[in-house]
Short mmCIF file of C-alpha atoms and ligand atoms in Angstrom, two decimals:
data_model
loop_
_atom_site.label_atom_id
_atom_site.label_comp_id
_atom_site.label_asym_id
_atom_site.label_seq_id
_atom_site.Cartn_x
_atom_site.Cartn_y
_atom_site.Cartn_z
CA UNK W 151 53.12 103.01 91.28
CA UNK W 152 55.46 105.63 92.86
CA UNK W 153 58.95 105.42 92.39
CA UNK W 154 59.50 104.29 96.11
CA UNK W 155 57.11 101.35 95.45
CA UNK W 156 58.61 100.37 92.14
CA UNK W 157 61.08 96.69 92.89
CA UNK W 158 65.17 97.56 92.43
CA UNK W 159 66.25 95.64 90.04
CA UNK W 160 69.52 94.20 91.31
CA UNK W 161 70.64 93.17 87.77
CA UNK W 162 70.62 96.92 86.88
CA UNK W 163 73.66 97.68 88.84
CA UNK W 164 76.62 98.52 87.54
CA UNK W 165 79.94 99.72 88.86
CA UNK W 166 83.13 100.12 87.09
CA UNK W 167 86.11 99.40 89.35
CA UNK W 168 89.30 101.62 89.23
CA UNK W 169 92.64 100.57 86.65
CA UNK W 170 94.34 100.11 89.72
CA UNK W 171 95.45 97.04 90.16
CA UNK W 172 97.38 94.25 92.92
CA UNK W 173 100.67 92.55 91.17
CA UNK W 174 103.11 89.67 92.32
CA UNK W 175 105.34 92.06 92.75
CA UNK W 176 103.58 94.60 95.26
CA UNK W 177 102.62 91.79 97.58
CA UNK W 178 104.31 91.04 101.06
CA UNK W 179 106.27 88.31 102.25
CA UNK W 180 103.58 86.36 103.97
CA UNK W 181 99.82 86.67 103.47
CA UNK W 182 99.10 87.93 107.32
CA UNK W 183 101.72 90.98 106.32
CA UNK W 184 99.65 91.48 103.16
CA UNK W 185 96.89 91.55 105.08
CA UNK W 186 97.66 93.59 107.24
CA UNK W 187 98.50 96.32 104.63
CA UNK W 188 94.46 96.24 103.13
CA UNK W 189 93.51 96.16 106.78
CA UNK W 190 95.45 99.91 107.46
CA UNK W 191 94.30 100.78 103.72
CA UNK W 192 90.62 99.91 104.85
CA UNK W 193 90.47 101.74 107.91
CA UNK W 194 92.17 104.57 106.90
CA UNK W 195 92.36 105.67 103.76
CA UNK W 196 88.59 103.81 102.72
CA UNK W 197 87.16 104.66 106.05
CA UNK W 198 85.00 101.38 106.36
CA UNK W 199 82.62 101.46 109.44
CA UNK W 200 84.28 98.36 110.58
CA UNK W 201 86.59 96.70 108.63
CA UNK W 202 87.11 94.01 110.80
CA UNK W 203 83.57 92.59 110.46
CA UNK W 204 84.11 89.31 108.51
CA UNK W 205 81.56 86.41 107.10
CA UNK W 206 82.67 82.72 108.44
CA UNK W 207 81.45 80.29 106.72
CA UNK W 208 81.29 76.73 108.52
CA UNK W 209 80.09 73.49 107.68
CA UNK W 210 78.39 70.60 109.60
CA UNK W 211 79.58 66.78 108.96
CA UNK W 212 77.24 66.48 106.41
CA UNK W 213 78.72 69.29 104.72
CA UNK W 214 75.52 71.49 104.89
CA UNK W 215 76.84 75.27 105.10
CA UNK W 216 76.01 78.28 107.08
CA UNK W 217 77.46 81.76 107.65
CA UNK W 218 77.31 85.13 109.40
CA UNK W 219 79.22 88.06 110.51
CA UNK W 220 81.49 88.34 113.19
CA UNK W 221 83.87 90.57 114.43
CA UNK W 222 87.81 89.88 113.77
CA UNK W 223 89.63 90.65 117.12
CA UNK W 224 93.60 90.18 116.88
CA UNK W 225 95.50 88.15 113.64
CA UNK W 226 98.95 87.62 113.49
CA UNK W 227 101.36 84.56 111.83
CA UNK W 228 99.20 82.43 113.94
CA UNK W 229 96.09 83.24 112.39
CA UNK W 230 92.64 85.24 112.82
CA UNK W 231 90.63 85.30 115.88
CA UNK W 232 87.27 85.65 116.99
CA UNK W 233 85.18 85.41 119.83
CA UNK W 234 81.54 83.82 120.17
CA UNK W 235 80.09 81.16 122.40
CA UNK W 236 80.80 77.75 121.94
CA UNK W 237 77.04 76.42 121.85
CA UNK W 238 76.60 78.59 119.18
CA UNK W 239 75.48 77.07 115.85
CA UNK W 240 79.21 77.55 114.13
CA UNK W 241 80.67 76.19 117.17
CA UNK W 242 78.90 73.19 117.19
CA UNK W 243 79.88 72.90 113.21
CA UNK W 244 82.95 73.76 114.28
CA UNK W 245 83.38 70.79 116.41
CA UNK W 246 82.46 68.54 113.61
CA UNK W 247 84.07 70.24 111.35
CA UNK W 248 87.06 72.20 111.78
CA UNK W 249 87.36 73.49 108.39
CA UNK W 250 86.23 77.52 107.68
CA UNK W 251 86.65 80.27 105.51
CA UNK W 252 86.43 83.89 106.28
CA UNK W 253 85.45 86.81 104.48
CA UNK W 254 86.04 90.58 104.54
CA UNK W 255 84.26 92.34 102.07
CA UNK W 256 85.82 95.70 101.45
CA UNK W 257 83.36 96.78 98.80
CA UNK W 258 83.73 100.65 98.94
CA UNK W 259 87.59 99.45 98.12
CA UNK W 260 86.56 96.89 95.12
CA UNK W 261 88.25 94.46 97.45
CA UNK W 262 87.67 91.28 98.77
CA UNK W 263 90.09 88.47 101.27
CA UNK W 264 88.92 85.48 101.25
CA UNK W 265 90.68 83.17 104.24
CA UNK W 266 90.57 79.34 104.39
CA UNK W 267 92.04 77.09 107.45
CA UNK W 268 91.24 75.41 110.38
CA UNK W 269 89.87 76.43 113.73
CA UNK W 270 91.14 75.71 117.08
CA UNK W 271 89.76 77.08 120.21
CA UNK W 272 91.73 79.96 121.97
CA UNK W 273 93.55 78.97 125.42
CA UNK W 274 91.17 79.88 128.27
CA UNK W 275 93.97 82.51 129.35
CA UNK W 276 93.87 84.33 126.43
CA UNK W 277 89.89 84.29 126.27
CA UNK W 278 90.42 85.73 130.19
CA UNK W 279 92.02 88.04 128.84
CA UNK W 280 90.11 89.37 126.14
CA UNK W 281 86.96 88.93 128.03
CA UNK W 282 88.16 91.51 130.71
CA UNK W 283 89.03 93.77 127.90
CA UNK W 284 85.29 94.02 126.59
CA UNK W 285 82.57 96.52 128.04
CA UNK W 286 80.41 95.61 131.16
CA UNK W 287 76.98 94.99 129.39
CA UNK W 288 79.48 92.99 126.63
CA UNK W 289 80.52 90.43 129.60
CA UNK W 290 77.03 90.35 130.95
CA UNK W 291 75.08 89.94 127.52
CA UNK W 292 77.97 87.05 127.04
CA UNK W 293 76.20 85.36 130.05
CA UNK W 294 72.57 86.06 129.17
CA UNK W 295 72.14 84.78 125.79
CA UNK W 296 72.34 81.05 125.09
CA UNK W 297 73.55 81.94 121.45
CA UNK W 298 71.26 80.17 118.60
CA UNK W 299 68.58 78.40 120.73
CA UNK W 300 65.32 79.43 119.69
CA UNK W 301 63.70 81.26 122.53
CA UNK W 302 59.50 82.55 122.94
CA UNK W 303 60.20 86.28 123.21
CA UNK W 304 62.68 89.03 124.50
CA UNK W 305 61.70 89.18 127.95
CA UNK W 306 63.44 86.25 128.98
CA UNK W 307 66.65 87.96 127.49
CA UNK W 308 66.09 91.24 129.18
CA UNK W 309 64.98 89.87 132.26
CA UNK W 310 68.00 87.55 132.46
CA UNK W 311 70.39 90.60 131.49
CA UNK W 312 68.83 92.47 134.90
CA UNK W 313 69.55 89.72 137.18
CA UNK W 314 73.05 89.57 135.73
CA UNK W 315 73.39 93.52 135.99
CA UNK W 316 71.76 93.46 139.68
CA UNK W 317 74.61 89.85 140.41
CA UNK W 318 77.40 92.23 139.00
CA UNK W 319 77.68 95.86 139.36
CA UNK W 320 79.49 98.04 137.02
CA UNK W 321 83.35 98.11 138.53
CA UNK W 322 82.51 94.35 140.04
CA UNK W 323 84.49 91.89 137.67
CA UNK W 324 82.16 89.13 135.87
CA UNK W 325 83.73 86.13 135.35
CA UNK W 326 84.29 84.31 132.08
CA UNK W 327 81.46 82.25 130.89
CA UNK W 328 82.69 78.38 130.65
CA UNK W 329 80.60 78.15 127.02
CA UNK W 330 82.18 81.57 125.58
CA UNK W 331 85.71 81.85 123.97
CA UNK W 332 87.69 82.42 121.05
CA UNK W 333 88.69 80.66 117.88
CA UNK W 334 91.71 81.38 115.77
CA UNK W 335 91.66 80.07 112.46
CA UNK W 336 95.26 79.30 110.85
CA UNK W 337 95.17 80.13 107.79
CA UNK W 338 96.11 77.27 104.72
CA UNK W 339 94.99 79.75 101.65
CA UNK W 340 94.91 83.70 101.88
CA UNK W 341 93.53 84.91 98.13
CA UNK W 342 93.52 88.72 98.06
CA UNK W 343 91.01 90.47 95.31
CA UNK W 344 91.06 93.35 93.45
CA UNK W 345 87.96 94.92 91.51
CA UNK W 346 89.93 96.07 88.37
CA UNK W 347 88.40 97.53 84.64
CA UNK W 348 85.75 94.91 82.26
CA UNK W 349 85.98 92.65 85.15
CA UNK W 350 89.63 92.19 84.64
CA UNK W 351 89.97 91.72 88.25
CA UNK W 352 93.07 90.57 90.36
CA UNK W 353 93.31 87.44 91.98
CA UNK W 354 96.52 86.81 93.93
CA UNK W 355 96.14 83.64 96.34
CA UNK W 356 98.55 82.66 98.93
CA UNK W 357 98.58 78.59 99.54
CA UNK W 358 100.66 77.22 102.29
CA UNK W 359 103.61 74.32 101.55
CA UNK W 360 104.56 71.78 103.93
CA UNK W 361 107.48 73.46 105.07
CA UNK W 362 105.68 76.53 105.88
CA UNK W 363 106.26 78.55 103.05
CA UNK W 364 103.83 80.36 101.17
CA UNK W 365 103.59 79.83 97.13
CA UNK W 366 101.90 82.84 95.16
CA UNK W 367 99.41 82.20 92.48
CA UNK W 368 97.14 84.11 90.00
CA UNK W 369 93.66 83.34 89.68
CA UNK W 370 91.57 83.95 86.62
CA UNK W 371 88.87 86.30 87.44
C1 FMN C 563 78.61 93.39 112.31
C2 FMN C 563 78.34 92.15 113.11
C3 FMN C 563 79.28 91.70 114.02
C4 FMN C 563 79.05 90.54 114.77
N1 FMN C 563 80.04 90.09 115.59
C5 FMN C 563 79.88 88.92 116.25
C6 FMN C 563 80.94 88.35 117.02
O1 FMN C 563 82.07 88.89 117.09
N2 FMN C 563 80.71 87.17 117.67
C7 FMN C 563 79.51 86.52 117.58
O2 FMN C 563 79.36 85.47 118.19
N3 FMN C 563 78.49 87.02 116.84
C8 FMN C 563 78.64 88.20 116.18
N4 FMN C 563 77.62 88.69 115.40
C9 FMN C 563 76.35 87.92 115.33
C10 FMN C 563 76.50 86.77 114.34
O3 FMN C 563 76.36 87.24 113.01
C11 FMN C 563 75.46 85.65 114.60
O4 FMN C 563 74.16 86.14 114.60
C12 FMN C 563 75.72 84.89 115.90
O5 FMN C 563 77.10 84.71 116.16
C13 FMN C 563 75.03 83.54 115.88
O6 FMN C 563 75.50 82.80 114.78
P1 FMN C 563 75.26 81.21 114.62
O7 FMN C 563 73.87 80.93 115.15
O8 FMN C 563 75.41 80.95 113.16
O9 FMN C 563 76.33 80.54 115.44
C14 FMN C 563 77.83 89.85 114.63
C15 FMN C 563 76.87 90.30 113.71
C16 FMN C 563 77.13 91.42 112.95
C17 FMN C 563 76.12 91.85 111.92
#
């Protein structure tokens, strides 16, 4: 057996994270402003391909759980937002069940935020208006792909995609697809992680009070 052939053993791995570590004190006021601190620090400074790619987990009613990456596209006090289309598996879960958590793992940064709230759809004007902002072939693939339905092969896929591209010339506007849009989860929990030494690590959560506050607490790792 060549060494290309021979099984990595996952168990094997070992990385020791940096001293470096996230205290009470060095957090911000709210947990979008902390956020948006690692955000910066992830682009920049750990150079991620694309920090913004998240994991949001969903749940049907009878709590059985799925999850996938998707691409975070604005977040303020308000919450996090994404776009997909709405007969999409987590949209239909979301319908059920309006509960979700999101994850960005920042591994090259020994960091992890792990978000959990509720999802509400975006207004249609703000979809509009995000929709216009994406590529051509972005609007027309939005319209071509009936998002988790099984389907017998590509051609359908490509073949729909030409009859959109022949419909709607580059420069022509498309219009918004009634089953695509936006959710923005608000956030009830923000924890923030830091890889530290011995698996030491950080744990700093955010939980929301009634009156809109946030209360800090530490986590055991
Ligand atoms: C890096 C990356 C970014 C993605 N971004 C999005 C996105 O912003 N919206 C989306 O609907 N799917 C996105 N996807 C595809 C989803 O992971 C998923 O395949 C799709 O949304 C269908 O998921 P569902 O069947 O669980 O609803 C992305 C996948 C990857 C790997």
């Amino acid at each position: 057996m060549t060494d290309r052939d021979a099984p990595l053993d996952p168990a094997s791995m070992r990385k020791q994270y940096r001293a470096e570590g996230l205290t009470e004190a060095d957090l911000a006021a709210t947990p979008v402003e902390q956020f948006a601190r690692w955000f910066k620090e992830a682009a920049i400074e750990g150079r991620l391909f694309e920090p913004n790619a998240m994991v949001v987990a969903t749940a049907d009613a009878e709590g059985r759980p799925s999850a996938r990456t998707v691409l975070l596209k604005h977040f303020d006090e308000q919450g996090f937002v994404f776009y997909t289309n709405y007969d999409s598996r987590k949209a239909r879960e979301l319908a059920e069940n309006p509960f979700v958590s999101l994850l960005f793992p920042w591994h090259p940064m020994a960091r992890q935020v792990i978000v959990t709230g509720v999802a509400w759809r975006t207004g249609r004007d703000e979809t509009a208006a995000y929709f216009r902002s994406r590529p051509h072939g972005s609007q027309l693939g939005a319209w071509a792909s009936a998002q988790s339905s099984v389907i017998a092969d590509r051609t359908g896929l490509d073949a729909a995609y030409a009859e959109l591209a022949a419909r709607y010339p580059e420069g022509e506007q498309v219009p918004v697809p009634p089953n695509w849009g936006g959710f923005r989860v608000a956030p009830e929990a923000v924890e923030f992680w830091q890889g530290r030494e011995n698996r030491l690590h950080d744990r700093l959560r955010y939980v929301a009070e009634p009156d809109g506050s946030w209360r800090v607490e530490r986590l055991s790792p």
